[in-house]
Structure formats: structure tokens, C-alpha cells
Coordinates of C-alpha atoms in Angstrom, one line a residue:
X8 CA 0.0 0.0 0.0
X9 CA 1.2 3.2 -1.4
X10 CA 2.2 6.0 1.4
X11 CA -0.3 8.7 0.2
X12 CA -3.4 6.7 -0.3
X13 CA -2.7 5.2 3.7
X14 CA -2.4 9.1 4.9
X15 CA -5.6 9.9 2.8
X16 CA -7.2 7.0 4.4
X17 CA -6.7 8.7 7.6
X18 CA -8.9 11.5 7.0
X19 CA -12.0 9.4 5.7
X20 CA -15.0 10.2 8.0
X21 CA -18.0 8.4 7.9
X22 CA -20.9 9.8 4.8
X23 CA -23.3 12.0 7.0
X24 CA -26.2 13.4 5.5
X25 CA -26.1 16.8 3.5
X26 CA -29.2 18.4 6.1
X27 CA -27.3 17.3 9.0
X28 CA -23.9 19.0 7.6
X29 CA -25.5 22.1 6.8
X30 CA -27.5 22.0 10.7
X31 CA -24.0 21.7 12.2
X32 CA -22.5 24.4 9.5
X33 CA -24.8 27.4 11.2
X34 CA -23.9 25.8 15.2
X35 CA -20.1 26.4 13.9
X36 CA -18.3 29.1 16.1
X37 CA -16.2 31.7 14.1
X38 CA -14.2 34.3 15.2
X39 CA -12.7 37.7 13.4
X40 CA -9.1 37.8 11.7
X41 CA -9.1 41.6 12.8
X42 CA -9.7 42.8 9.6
X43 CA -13.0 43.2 8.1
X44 CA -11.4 43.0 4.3
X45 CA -9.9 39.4 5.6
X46 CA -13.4 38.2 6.9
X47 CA -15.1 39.2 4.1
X48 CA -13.0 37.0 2.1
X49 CA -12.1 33.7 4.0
X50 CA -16.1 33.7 6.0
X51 CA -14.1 34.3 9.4
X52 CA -12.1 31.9 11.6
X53 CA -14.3 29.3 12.0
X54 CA -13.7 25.8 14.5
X55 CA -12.2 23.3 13.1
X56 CA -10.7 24.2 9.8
X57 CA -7.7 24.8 8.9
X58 CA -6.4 28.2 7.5
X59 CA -3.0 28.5 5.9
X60 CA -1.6 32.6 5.1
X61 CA 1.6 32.9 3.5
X62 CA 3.8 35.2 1.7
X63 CA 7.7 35.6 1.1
X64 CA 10.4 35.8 3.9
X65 CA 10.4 39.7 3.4
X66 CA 6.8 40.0 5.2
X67 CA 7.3 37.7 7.9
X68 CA 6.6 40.6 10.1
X69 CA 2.8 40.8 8.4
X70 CA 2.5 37.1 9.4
X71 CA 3.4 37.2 12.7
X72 CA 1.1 40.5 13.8
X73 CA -1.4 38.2 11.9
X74 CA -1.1 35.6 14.2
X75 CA -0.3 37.6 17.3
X76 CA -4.5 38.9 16.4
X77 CA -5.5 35.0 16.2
X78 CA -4.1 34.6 19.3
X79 CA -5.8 37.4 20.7
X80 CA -9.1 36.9 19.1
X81 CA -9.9 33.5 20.3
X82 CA -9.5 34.6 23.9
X83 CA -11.9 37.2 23.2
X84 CA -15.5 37.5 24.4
X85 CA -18.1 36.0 22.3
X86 CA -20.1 39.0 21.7
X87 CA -21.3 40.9 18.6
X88 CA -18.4 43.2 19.2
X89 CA -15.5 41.4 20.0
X90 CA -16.2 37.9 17.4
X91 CA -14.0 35.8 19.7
X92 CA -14.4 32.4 21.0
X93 CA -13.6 33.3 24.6
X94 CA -11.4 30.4 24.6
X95 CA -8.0 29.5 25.4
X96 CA -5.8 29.4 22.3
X97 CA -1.9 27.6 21.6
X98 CA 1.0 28.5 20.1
X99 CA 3.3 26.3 18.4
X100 CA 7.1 28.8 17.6
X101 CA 9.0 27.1 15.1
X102 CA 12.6 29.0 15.6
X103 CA 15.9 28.3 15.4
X104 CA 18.4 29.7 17.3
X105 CA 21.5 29.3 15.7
X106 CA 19.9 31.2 12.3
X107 CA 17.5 33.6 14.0
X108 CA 18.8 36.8 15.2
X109 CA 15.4 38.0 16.9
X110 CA 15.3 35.0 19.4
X111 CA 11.9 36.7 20.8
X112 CA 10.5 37.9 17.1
X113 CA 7.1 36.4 18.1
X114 CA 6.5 35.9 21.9
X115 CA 7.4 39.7 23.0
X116 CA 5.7 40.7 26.4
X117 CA 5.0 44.7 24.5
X118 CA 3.8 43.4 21.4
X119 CA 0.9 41.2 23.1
X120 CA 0.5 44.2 25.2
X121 CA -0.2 46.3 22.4
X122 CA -2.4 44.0 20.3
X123 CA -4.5 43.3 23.3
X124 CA -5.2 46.7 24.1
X125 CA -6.0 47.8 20.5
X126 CA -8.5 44.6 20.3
X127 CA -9.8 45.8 23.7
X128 CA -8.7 42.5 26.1
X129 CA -6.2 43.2 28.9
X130 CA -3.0 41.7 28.4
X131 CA -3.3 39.3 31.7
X132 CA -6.3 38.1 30.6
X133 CA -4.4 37.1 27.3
X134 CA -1.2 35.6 29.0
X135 CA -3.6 33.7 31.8
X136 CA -5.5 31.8 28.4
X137 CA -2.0 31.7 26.0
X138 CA -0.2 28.4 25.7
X139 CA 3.1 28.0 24.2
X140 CA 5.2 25.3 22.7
X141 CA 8.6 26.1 20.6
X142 CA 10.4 23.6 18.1
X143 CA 14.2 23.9 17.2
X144 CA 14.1 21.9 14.2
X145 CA 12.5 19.5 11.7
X146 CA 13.3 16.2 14.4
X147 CA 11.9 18.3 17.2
X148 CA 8.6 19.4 15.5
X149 CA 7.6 15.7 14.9
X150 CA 8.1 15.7 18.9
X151 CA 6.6 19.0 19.7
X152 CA 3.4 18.4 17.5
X153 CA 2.4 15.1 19.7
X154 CA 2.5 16.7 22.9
X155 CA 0.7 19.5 21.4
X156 CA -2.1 16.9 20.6
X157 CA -2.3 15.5 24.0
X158 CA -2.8 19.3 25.1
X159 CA -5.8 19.6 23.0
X160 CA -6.8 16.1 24.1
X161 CA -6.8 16.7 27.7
X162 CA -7.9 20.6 27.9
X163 CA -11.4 21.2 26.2
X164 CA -10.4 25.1 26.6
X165 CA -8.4 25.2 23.8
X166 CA -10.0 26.6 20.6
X167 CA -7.0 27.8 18.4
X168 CA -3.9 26.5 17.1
X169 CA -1.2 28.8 15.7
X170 CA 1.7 27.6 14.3
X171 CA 4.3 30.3 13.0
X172 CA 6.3 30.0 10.2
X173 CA 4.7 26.3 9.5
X174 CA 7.5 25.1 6.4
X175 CA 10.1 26.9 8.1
X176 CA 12.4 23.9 8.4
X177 CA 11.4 22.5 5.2
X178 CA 13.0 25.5 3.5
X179 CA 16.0 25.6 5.3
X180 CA 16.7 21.9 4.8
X181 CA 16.4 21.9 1.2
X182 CA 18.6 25.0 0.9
X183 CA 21.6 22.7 2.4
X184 CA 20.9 20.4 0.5
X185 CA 19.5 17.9 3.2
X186 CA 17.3 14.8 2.4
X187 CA 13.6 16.8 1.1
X188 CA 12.3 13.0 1.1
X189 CA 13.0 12.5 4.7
X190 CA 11.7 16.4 5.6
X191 CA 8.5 15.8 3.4
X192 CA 7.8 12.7 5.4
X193 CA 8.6 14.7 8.8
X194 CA 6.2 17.7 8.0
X195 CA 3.3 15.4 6.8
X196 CA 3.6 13.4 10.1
X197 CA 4.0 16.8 12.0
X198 CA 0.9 18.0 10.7
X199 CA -1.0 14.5 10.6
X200 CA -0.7 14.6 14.8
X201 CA -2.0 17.9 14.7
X202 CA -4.6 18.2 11.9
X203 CA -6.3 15.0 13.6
X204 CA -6.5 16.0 17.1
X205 CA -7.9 19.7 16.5
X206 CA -10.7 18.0 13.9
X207 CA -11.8 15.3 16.5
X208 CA -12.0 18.7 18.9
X209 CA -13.0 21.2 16.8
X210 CA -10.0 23.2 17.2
X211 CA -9.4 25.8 14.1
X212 CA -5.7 25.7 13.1
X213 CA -4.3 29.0 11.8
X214 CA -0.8 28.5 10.2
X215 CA 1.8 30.7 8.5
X216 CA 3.9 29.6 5.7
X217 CA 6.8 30.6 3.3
X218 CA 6.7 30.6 0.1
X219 CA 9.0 30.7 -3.2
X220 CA 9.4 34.1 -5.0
X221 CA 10.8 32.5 -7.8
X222 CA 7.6 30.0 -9.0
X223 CA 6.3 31.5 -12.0
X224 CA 2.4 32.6 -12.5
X225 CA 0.9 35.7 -10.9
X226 CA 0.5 34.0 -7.1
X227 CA 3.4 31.6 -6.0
X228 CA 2.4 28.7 -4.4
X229 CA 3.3 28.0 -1.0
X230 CA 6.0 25.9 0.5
X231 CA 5.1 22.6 1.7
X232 CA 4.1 20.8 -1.8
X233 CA 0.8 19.7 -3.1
X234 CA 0.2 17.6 0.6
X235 CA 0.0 21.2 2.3
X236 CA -2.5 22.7 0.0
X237 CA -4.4 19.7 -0.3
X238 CA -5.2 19.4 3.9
X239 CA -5.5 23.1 4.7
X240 CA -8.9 24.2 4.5
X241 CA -8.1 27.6 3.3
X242 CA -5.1 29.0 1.5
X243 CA -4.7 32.7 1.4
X244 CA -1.3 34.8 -0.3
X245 CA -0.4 37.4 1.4
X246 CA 2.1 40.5 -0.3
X247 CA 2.4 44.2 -0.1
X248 CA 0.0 46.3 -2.0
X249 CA 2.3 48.9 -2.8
X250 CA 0.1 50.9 -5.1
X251 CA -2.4 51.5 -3.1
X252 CA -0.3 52.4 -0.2
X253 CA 1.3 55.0 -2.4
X254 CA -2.4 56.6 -3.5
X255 CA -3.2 56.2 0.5
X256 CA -1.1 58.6 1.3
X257 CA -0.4 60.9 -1.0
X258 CA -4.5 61.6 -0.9
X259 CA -3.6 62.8 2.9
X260 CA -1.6 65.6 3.9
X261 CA 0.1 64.1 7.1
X262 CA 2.3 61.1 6.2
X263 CA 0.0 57.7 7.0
X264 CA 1.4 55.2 9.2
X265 CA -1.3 52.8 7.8
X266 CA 0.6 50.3 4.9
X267 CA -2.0 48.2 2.2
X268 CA -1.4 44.8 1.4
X269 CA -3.3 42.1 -1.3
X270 CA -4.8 39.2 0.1
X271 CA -5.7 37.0 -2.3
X272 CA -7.6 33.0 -1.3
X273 CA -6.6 30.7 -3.9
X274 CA -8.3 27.5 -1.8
X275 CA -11.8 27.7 0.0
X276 CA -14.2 24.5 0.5
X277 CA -17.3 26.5 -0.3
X278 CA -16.6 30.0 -2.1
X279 CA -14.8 30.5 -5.8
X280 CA -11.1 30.8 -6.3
X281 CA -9.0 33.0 -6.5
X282 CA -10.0 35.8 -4.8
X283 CA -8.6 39.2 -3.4
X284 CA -9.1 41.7 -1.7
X285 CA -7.1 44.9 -0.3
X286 CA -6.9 45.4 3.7
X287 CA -4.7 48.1 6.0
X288 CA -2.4 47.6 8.8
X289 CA -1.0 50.5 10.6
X290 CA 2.5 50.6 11.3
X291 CA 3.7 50.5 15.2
X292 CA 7.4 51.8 15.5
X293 CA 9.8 53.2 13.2
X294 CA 8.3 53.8 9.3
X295 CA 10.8 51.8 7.9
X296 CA 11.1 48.9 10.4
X297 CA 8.0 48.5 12.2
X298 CA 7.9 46.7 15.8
X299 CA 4.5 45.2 15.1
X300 CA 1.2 45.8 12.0
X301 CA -2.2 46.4 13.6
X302 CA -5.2 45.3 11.8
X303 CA -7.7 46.6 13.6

């Protein structure tokens, strides 16, 4: 038996009838991304899927204020205003220390300070509901991802999984010119732990990923292969939308600390491909090199 029909055999559920699917489709929780452009797009976070946002190495700062608002937003109230799932969420920090100067890029006490306090949520509250988990390399990940899963099993709490910078060992491996066999193997094991403990408890998974500049075609495809694309729910490419940034601000006459980017969804199980749409992020810090992007 081949390996890819065995791992497709894995996510075979049992048929369930098209009324019952679309009962349980309005019961499903969502929460906002923080932007209303985003929601508009993707239909919201919603429990149990799987959402993938990527762009080039150049915006990883983008990606991780997009995730820091994840974060945030599922420990948010429920209500109208907030759109959070009042639930605790997890963090899984791919990083390696021996390549990445910022050893605290992500997990910075002032930056979840001052995303809380823009999406209205003291920062206590936050840290008391935040779980983290951080994996050094490809070997480590496999490891890091099981007892992630037994997290999920054994706390009911938990409503969101992040996972920063997803393929970010994949890419480094296949730059030295490691085995890519071996590492493709590694990352579909890596996210076959996870992906089937957040489905069995409705746990949305919210994942950034790399991708590479040099695929031709308008949108390059994210790294990770075809297996990638093929179990995330949602795949959304994320670049600067330097245009329209340029327009923004020379329609003002103060300099705008607000920056445009292009999101466009080139994979949704219920709405047509591809699609795009424009959002803002303001700027926090320096003009040139931002702390942190806000998107509220």
C-alpha cells in the first residue's frame, strides 16, 4: 500500500447526510481575523478548519502581527463586538536559534500588550488563556506536535492553534541540501498529529507559511508541496500592496502610518477561487522597520 493513499485514508470520515452537515454548518463558532477586508473574504475563523496565510520571507513581520490577532481573538468575548471564541488558544514557535537573530521575534511581552489593548482584552487576561510550545528543528517538531495533541486532548479550553512560520524547516533543509524525502515525510507526520487532534475537537488551526518568490504565475504557491495545499482548508497569499499604499497617502496631507497589502484566497471548501481583496495595517514603531502591524 502506497504512502499517500494510507495518509488519505486517515482522514475518511463516515458519509453524513447533506441536512445534517448544513445543521452543524450554522452551530459552527467563528471568530474575526481583525480585519474586516480578511473576513469578508475567507467567512471568518471558523472551529475546526484549517487556515494557511503565506507570503515571502520579506513579510514575515505581516505574518506574525497576523497571528499575534489570532491569538488574541480567540480569547476574546463572544459577543457581537468582540467575534472571539472566549477560549484559550496555543501556540506552536517554530525558531531556530542558531539562524534567527530575533530570538523573541514572536512571543514579545509589548507586542501582546499592544495588540491586546487595540482589540480591547487586557493583556493578563491574554497571558492567563496563551499556551506556548517552541520547536528547534524538523526532528523536534515531529516531537513538539504530539504533545501539542495531547494538550488539545486533555484541555477542552483550547480553541486555536497557531503555528508560525509552518514550512520553516522544510526550506531551510532543502537550501543545504539535506534529504527533502525525509523532511516531506517529517512535516506530513507533524501535521498528521496535529490536523487530527484539532478535527476530532474542533480546534481551528491557523498557520503561516513561506513561500518561493521564484515559482512563475501571478501567485506563487506556498512551500510545503501539493500535501500542504491539499489538507489546509483555506489557502490565502499574502504581499504588499504597494500601489495603493502610495495613492493612500499621498491623498492625505500628514504622512499615514497605515501600509495596504493584497490578500488573495486561492483555496476555500465552499466559495470560488481565486479571490482578493485589499486590507490596511497601521504601522507600530519606526516607518521603515515596524515593531508590530495592527489590523484593527
Amino acid at each position: 500500500m502506497s504512502s499517500s493513499y494510507s495518509l488519505a485514508q486517515t482522514y475518511i470520515s463516515e458519509m453524513k447526510c447533506a441536512l445534517d452537515l448544513l445543521d452543524q454548518f450554522g452551530t459552527i463558532q467563528k471568530m474575526s481575523t481583525g480585519s474586516a477586508e480578511i473576513d469578508a473574504l475567507i467567512d471568518g475563523i471558523q472551529a475546526g478548519s484549517f487556515y494557511l496565510f503565506y507570503s515571502s520571507h520579506e513579510n514575515q513581520l505581516l505574518l506574525d502581527s497576523l497571528l499575534y490577532r489570532q491569538l488574541i481573538g480567540c480569547i476574546l468575548p463572544k459577543s457581537q463586538k468582540k467575534n472571539g471564541l472566549e477560549s484559550a488558544a496555543l501556540l506552536c514557535n517554530n525558531i531556530d536559534l542558531s539562524y534567527d537573530k530575533n530570538k523573541h521575534q514572536l512571543l514579545n511581552p509589548e507586542k501582546i500588550a499592544i495588540t491586546s489593548k487595540y482589540a480591547g482584552i487586557e493583556p493578563k487576561i491574554v497571558a492567563k488563556n496563551l499556551y506556548v510550545h517552541t520547536a528547534y528543528n524538523l526532528e523536534h517538531q515531529c516531537r513538539v506536535a504530539e504533545e501539542i495533541a495531547e494538550k488539545i486532548e486533555s484541555n477542552p479550553d483550547i480553541k486555536l492553534l497557531a503555528i508560525r512560520d509552518l514550512t520553516k524547516y522544510l526550506v531551510k533543509d532543502r537550501n543545504t541540501n539535506w534529504n527533502t524525502n525525509d523532511d516531506a515525510n517529517s512535516l506530513k507526520k507533524t501535521l498528521g498529529t496535529l490536523y487530527r487532534a484539532c478535527t476530532k475537537n474542533k480546534v481551528a488551526i491557523v498557520a503561516t507559511g513561506g513561500c518561493n518568490v521564484s515559482n512563475s504565475g501571478i501567485i506563487p504557491k506556498p512551500n510545503g508541496g501539493t500535501y500542504l495545499k491539499h489538507i489546509a482548508n483555506v489557502v490565502v497569499h499574502i504581499k504588499p500592496n504597494f500601489w495603493a499604499t502610495t495613492t493612500y497617502n499621498n491623498n492625505n496631507t500628514s504622512s499615514s502610518p497605515y501600509v495596504s497589502f493584497k490578500a488573495s484566497m486561492i483555496k476555500h471548501p465552499y466559495q470560488r477561487t481565486p479571490k482578493a481583496v485589499n486590507f490596511y495595517a497601521k504601522r507600530i514603531g519606526k516607518r521603515k522597520n515596524p515593531m508590530l502591524f495592527i489590523l484593527d
